[in-house]
């Protein structure tokens, strides 16, 4: 998102309600803006810590630091991979002029790259930690909502989600409904066609409003593309009661 990609609906909703993640997104956007900005002599960038170059050099097997980079011992010579290092004569030795004005843009770009790299490393390290925490601690209901499709609520206090997983003989329909009404009966899950005139009973919801129900291979899901959850009385009749709670297409 910091690079300009559009977020998913669930991510956009989370950002609206999570100040911590909004702050991290803005911090990353500032890094991207700094990296994309044109060259300027008055950009107030921070000096990266000395240990940053040490880590980069170790990872890339470099023997020298780039111009403008700060090392643990305060040196800043050119960086060359160890396996490809070779001495190149200085411009003066090659007979080429080396005016200070010609050298400054190159040094500025190198130093700026080091600074942006340092900022990215610091910010991404912090973001990774908090992102993992978010994914681990976020509620199961929010995770389910992000991976499934919301059903239409036919009763104001009820909300539901449904998704289809697997293929062939190993398909399963996952349904979750919150805000179930009080009843002396039970809640049945159905697959319907779009006209709501043809339906197949799939099974009952658990007391907590959840169910993972196997879908027979001979059911044509191109025709039965709608999920319905109804409240059913214990009257021994297999027919739909006509009292639906949630209904709509499932994800998958």
mmCIF file of C-alpha atoms in Angstrom, residues 40-202:
data_model
loop_
_atom_site.group_PDB
_atom_site.id
_atom_site.type_symbol
_atom_site.label_atom_id
_atom_site.label_comp_id
_atom_site.label_asym_id
_atom_site.label_seq_id
_atom_site.Cartn_x
_atom_site.Cartn_y
_atom_site.Cartn_z
ATOM 1 C CA UNK A 40 18.210 18.054 -3.635
ATOM 2 C CA UNK A 41 21.064 19.470 -1.609
ATOM 3 C CA UNK A 42 18.783 20.527 1.246
ATOM 4 C CA UNK A 43 17.062 17.202 1.981
ATOM 5 C CA UNK A 44 17.397 16.644 5.708
ATOM 6 C CA UNK A 45 18.135 12.913 5.837
ATOM 7 C CA UNK A 46 19.388 11.077 8.896
ATOM 8 C CA UNK A 47 22.785 9.395 9.015
ATOM 9 C CA UNK A 48 22.391 5.581 9.109
ATOM 10 C CA UNK A 49 23.900 3.734 12.071
ATOM 11 C CA UNK A 50 27.355 2.209 11.639
ATOM 12 C CA UNK A 51 26.124 -1.334 12.225
ATOM 13 C CA UNK A 52 23.850 -1.103 9.169
ATOM 14 C CA UNK A 53 26.751 -1.257 6.739
ATOM 15 C CA UNK A 54 28.367 -4.067 8.727
ATOM 16 C CA UNK A 55 25.236 -6.169 8.291
ATOM 17 C CA UNK A 56 24.979 -5.367 4.564
ATOM 18 C CA UNK A 57 28.660 -6.126 3.953
ATOM 19 C CA UNK A 58 28.382 -9.465 5.773
ATOM 20 C CA UNK A 59 25.255 -10.462 3.823
ATOM 21 C CA UNK A 60 26.692 -9.511 0.398
ATOM 22 C CA UNK A 61 30.309 -10.533 1.114
ATOM 23 C CA UNK A 62 31.620 -7.030 0.365
ATOM 24 C CA UNK A 63 35.128 -5.975 1.329
ATOM 25 C CA UNK A 64 34.689 -2.207 1.127
ATOM 26 C CA UNK A 65 31.952 0.265 2.020
ATOM 27 C CA UNK A 66 30.325 2.590 -0.570
ATOM 28 C CA UNK A 67 31.225 6.262 -0.614
ATOM 29 C CA UNK A 68 29.216 8.085 2.019
ATOM 30 C CA UNK A 69 28.483 4.974 4.073
ATOM 31 C CA UNK A 70 29.491 4.900 7.726
ATOM 32 C CA UNK A 71 31.265 1.796 8.969
ATOM 33 C CA UNK A 72 32.028 0.621 12.481
ATOM 34 C CA UNK A 73 35.550 2.025 12.173
ATOM 35 C CA UNK A 74 34.476 5.245 10.452
ATOM 36 C CA UNK A 75 35.769 4.349 6.970
ATOM 37 C CA UNK A 76 33.872 4.995 3.739
ATOM 38 C CA UNK A 77 35.797 3.552 0.733
ATOM 39 C CA UNK A 78 34.142 2.089 -2.376
ATOM 40 C CA UNK A 79 32.270 -1.223 -2.127
ATOM 41 C CA UNK A 80 33.332 -4.082 -4.372
ATOM 42 C CA UNK A 81 32.213 -7.741 -4.113
ATOM 43 C CA UNK A 82 35.114 -9.823 -2.792
ATOM 44 C CA UNK A 83 35.062 -12.226 -5.711
ATOM 45 C CA UNK A 84 35.090 -9.376 -8.305
ATOM 46 C CA UNK A 85 37.358 -6.806 -6.682
ATOM 47 C CA UNK A 86 39.841 -5.141 -8.992
ATOM 48 C CA UNK A 87 41.723 -1.870 -8.856
ATOM 49 C CA UNK A 88 40.536 0.836 -11.223
ATOM 50 C CA UNK A 89 42.770 3.854 -11.722
ATOM 51 C CA UNK A 90 41.585 7.163 -10.350
ATOM 52 C CA UNK A 91 40.295 9.795 -12.809
ATOM 53 C CA UNK A 92 43.519 11.753 -12.307
ATOM 54 C CA UNK A 93 45.605 8.670 -13.181
ATOM 55 C CA UNK A 94 43.496 8.192 -16.331
ATOM 56 C CA UNK A 95 43.998 11.813 -17.288
ATOM 57 C CA UNK A 96 40.335 12.763 -16.675
ATOM 58 C CA UNK A 97 39.412 15.901 -14.734
ATOM 59 C CA UNK A 98 37.632 15.412 -11.419
ATOM 60 C CA UNK A 99 35.928 18.714 -10.592
ATOM 61 C CA UNK A 100 34.147 18.755 -7.239
ATOM 62 C CA UNK A 101 30.836 19.652 -8.887
ATOM 63 C CA UNK A 102 30.999 16.484 -10.981
ATOM 64 C CA UNK A 103 31.623 14.284 -7.938
ATOM 65 C CA UNK A 104 28.917 15.633 -5.631
ATOM 66 C CA UNK A 105 25.827 14.180 -7.374
ATOM 67 C CA UNK A 106 27.308 10.675 -7.342
ATOM 68 C CA UNK A 107 28.263 10.929 -3.681
ATOM 69 C CA UNK A 108 24.874 12.395 -2.861
ATOM 70 C CA UNK A 109 23.060 9.524 -4.553
ATOM 71 C CA UNK A 110 25.191 6.934 -2.818
ATOM 72 C CA UNK A 111 24.796 8.508 0.593
ATOM 73 C CA UNK A 112 21.083 8.990 0.026
ATOM 74 C CA UNK A 113 20.661 5.372 -1.009
ATOM 75 C CA UNK A 114 22.382 4.284 2.193
ATOM 76 C CA UNK A 115 20.061 6.484 4.262
ATOM 77 C CA UNK A 116 16.902 5.240 2.533
ATOM 78 C CA UNK A 117 18.101 1.658 2.917
ATOM 79 C CA UNK A 118 18.674 2.247 6.615
ATOM 80 C CA UNK A 119 15.212 3.748 7.046
ATOM 81 C CA UNK A 120 13.599 0.861 5.169
ATOM 82 C CA UNK A 121 15.453 -1.692 7.257
ATOM 83 C CA UNK A 122 14.406 -0.046 10.509
ATOM 84 C CA UNK A 123 10.809 0.500 9.502
ATOM 85 C CA UNK A 124 10.329 -2.915 7.946
ATOM 86 C CA UNK A 125 11.793 -4.558 11.026
ATOM 87 C CA UNK A 126 9.304 -2.789 13.264
ATOM 88 C CA UNK A 127 6.441 -3.358 10.837
ATOM 89 C CA UNK A 128 7.162 -7.069 10.524
ATOM 90 C CA UNK A 129 7.018 -7.519 14.269
ATOM 91 C CA UNK A 130 3.755 -5.683 14.746
ATOM 92 C CA UNK A 131 2.210 -7.231 11.618
ATOM 93 C CA UNK A 132 2.887 -10.720 12.937
ATOM 94 C CA UNK A 133 1.372 -9.705 16.255
ATOM 95 C CA UNK A 134 -1.710 -8.400 14.481
ATOM 96 C CA UNK A 135 -2.222 -11.573 12.443
ATOM 97 C CA UNK A 136 -1.747 -13.802 15.486
ATOM 98 C CA UNK A 137 -3.926 -11.839 17.866
ATOM 99 C CA UNK A 138 -6.762 -10.737 15.586
ATOM 100 C CA UNK A 139 -10.015 -12.559 16.287
ATOM 101 C CA UNK A 140 -11.063 -15.716 14.481
ATOM 102 C CA UNK A 141 -14.230 -13.973 13.349
ATOM 103 C CA UNK A 142 -12.249 -11.218 11.600
ATOM 104 C CA UNK A 143 -10.043 -13.810 9.869
ATOM 105 C CA UNK A 144 -13.092 -15.722 8.693
ATOM 106 C CA UNK A 145 -14.705 -12.534 7.431
ATOM 107 C CA UNK A 146 -11.585 -11.681 5.400
ATOM 108 C CA UNK A 147 -11.529 -15.088 3.661
ATOM 109 C CA UNK A 148 -15.275 -15.611 3.167
ATOM 110 C CA UNK A 149 -18.238 -13.738 1.729
ATOM 111 C CA UNK A 150 -20.822 -11.920 3.774
ATOM 112 C CA UNK A 151 -24.385 -13.170 3.397
ATOM 113 C CA UNK A 152 -27.440 -10.942 3.263
ATOM 114 C CA UNK A 153 -29.036 -10.461 6.674
ATOM 115 C CA UNK A 154 -32.745 -11.309 6.600
ATOM 116 C CA UNK A 155 -33.009 -10.632 10.322
ATOM 117 C CA UNK A 156 -31.546 -7.290 11.553
ATOM 118 C CA UNK A 157 -29.467 -8.723 14.404
ATOM 119 C CA UNK A 158 -27.971 -11.617 12.406
ATOM 120 C CA UNK A 159 -24.860 -11.647 10.214
ATOM 121 C CA UNK A 160 -23.340 -14.574 8.344
ATOM 122 C CA UNK A 161 -20.403 -15.654 6.217
ATOM 123 C CA UNK A 162 -19.930 -18.638 3.913
ATOM 124 C CA UNK A 163 -17.148 -20.140 1.797
ATOM 125 C CA UNK A 164 -16.513 -23.261 -0.244
ATOM 126 C CA UNK A 165 -13.214 -25.156 0.030
ATOM 127 C CA UNK A 166 -11.742 -28.109 -1.845
ATOM 128 C CA UNK A 167 -12.638 -29.796 -5.132
ATOM 129 C CA UNK A 168 -14.461 -32.889 -6.354
ATOM 130 C CA UNK A 169 -15.326 -35.364 -3.605
ATOM 131 C CA UNK A 170 -13.444 -33.306 -1.010
ATOM 132 C CA UNK A 171 -15.517 -30.129 -1.080
ATOM 133 C CA UNK A 172 -16.779 -28.556 2.125
ATOM 134 C CA UNK A 173 -19.025 -25.603 2.900
ATOM 135 C CA UNK A 174 -18.015 -23.436 5.864
ATOM 136 C CA UNK A 175 -20.762 -21.307 7.394
ATOM 137 C CA UNK A 176 -20.694 -18.954 10.381
ATOM 138 C CA UNK A 177 -23.675 -16.979 11.669
ATOM 139 C CA UNK A 178 -23.650 -14.470 14.522
ATOM 140 C CA UNK A 179 -26.656 -13.030 16.305
ATOM 141 C CA UNK A 180 -28.812 -16.136 16.086
ATOM 142 C CA UNK A 181 -32.305 -15.687 17.547
ATOM 143 C CA UNK A 182 -33.583 -17.667 20.494
ATOM 144 C CA UNK A 183 -35.378 -20.825 19.382
ATOM 145 C CA UNK A 184 -36.638 -24.147 20.677
ATOM 146 C CA UNK A 185 -35.668 -25.665 17.328
ATOM 147 C CA UNK A 186 -32.420 -25.673 15.355
ATOM 148 C CA UNK A 187 -30.711 -23.880 12.451
ATOM 149 C CA UNK A 188 -30.464 -25.624 9.069
ATOM 150 C CA UNK A 189 -28.003 -24.841 6.245
ATOM 151 C CA UNK A 190 -29.272 -25.100 2.662
ATOM 152 C CA UNK A 191 -27.858 -24.793 -0.847
ATOM 153 C CA UNK A 192 -30.258 -23.059 -3.248
ATOM 154 C CA UNK A 193 -30.428 -22.012 -6.863
ATOM 155 C CA UNK A 194 -30.724 -18.308 -7.624
ATOM 156 C CA UNK A 195 -34.497 -18.498 -7.931
ATOM 157 C CA UNK A 196 -34.716 -19.930 -4.371
ATOM 158 C CA UNK A 197 -37.096 -22.618 -5.634
ATOM 159 C CA UNK A 198 -34.680 -25.558 -5.695
ATOM 160 C CA UNK A 199 -32.813 -26.375 -2.484
ATOM 161 C CA UNK A 200 -30.785 -29.101 -0.815
ATOM 162 C CA UNK A 201 -30.356 -29.537 2.937
ATOM 163 C CA UNK A 202 -26.682 -29.632 3.923
#
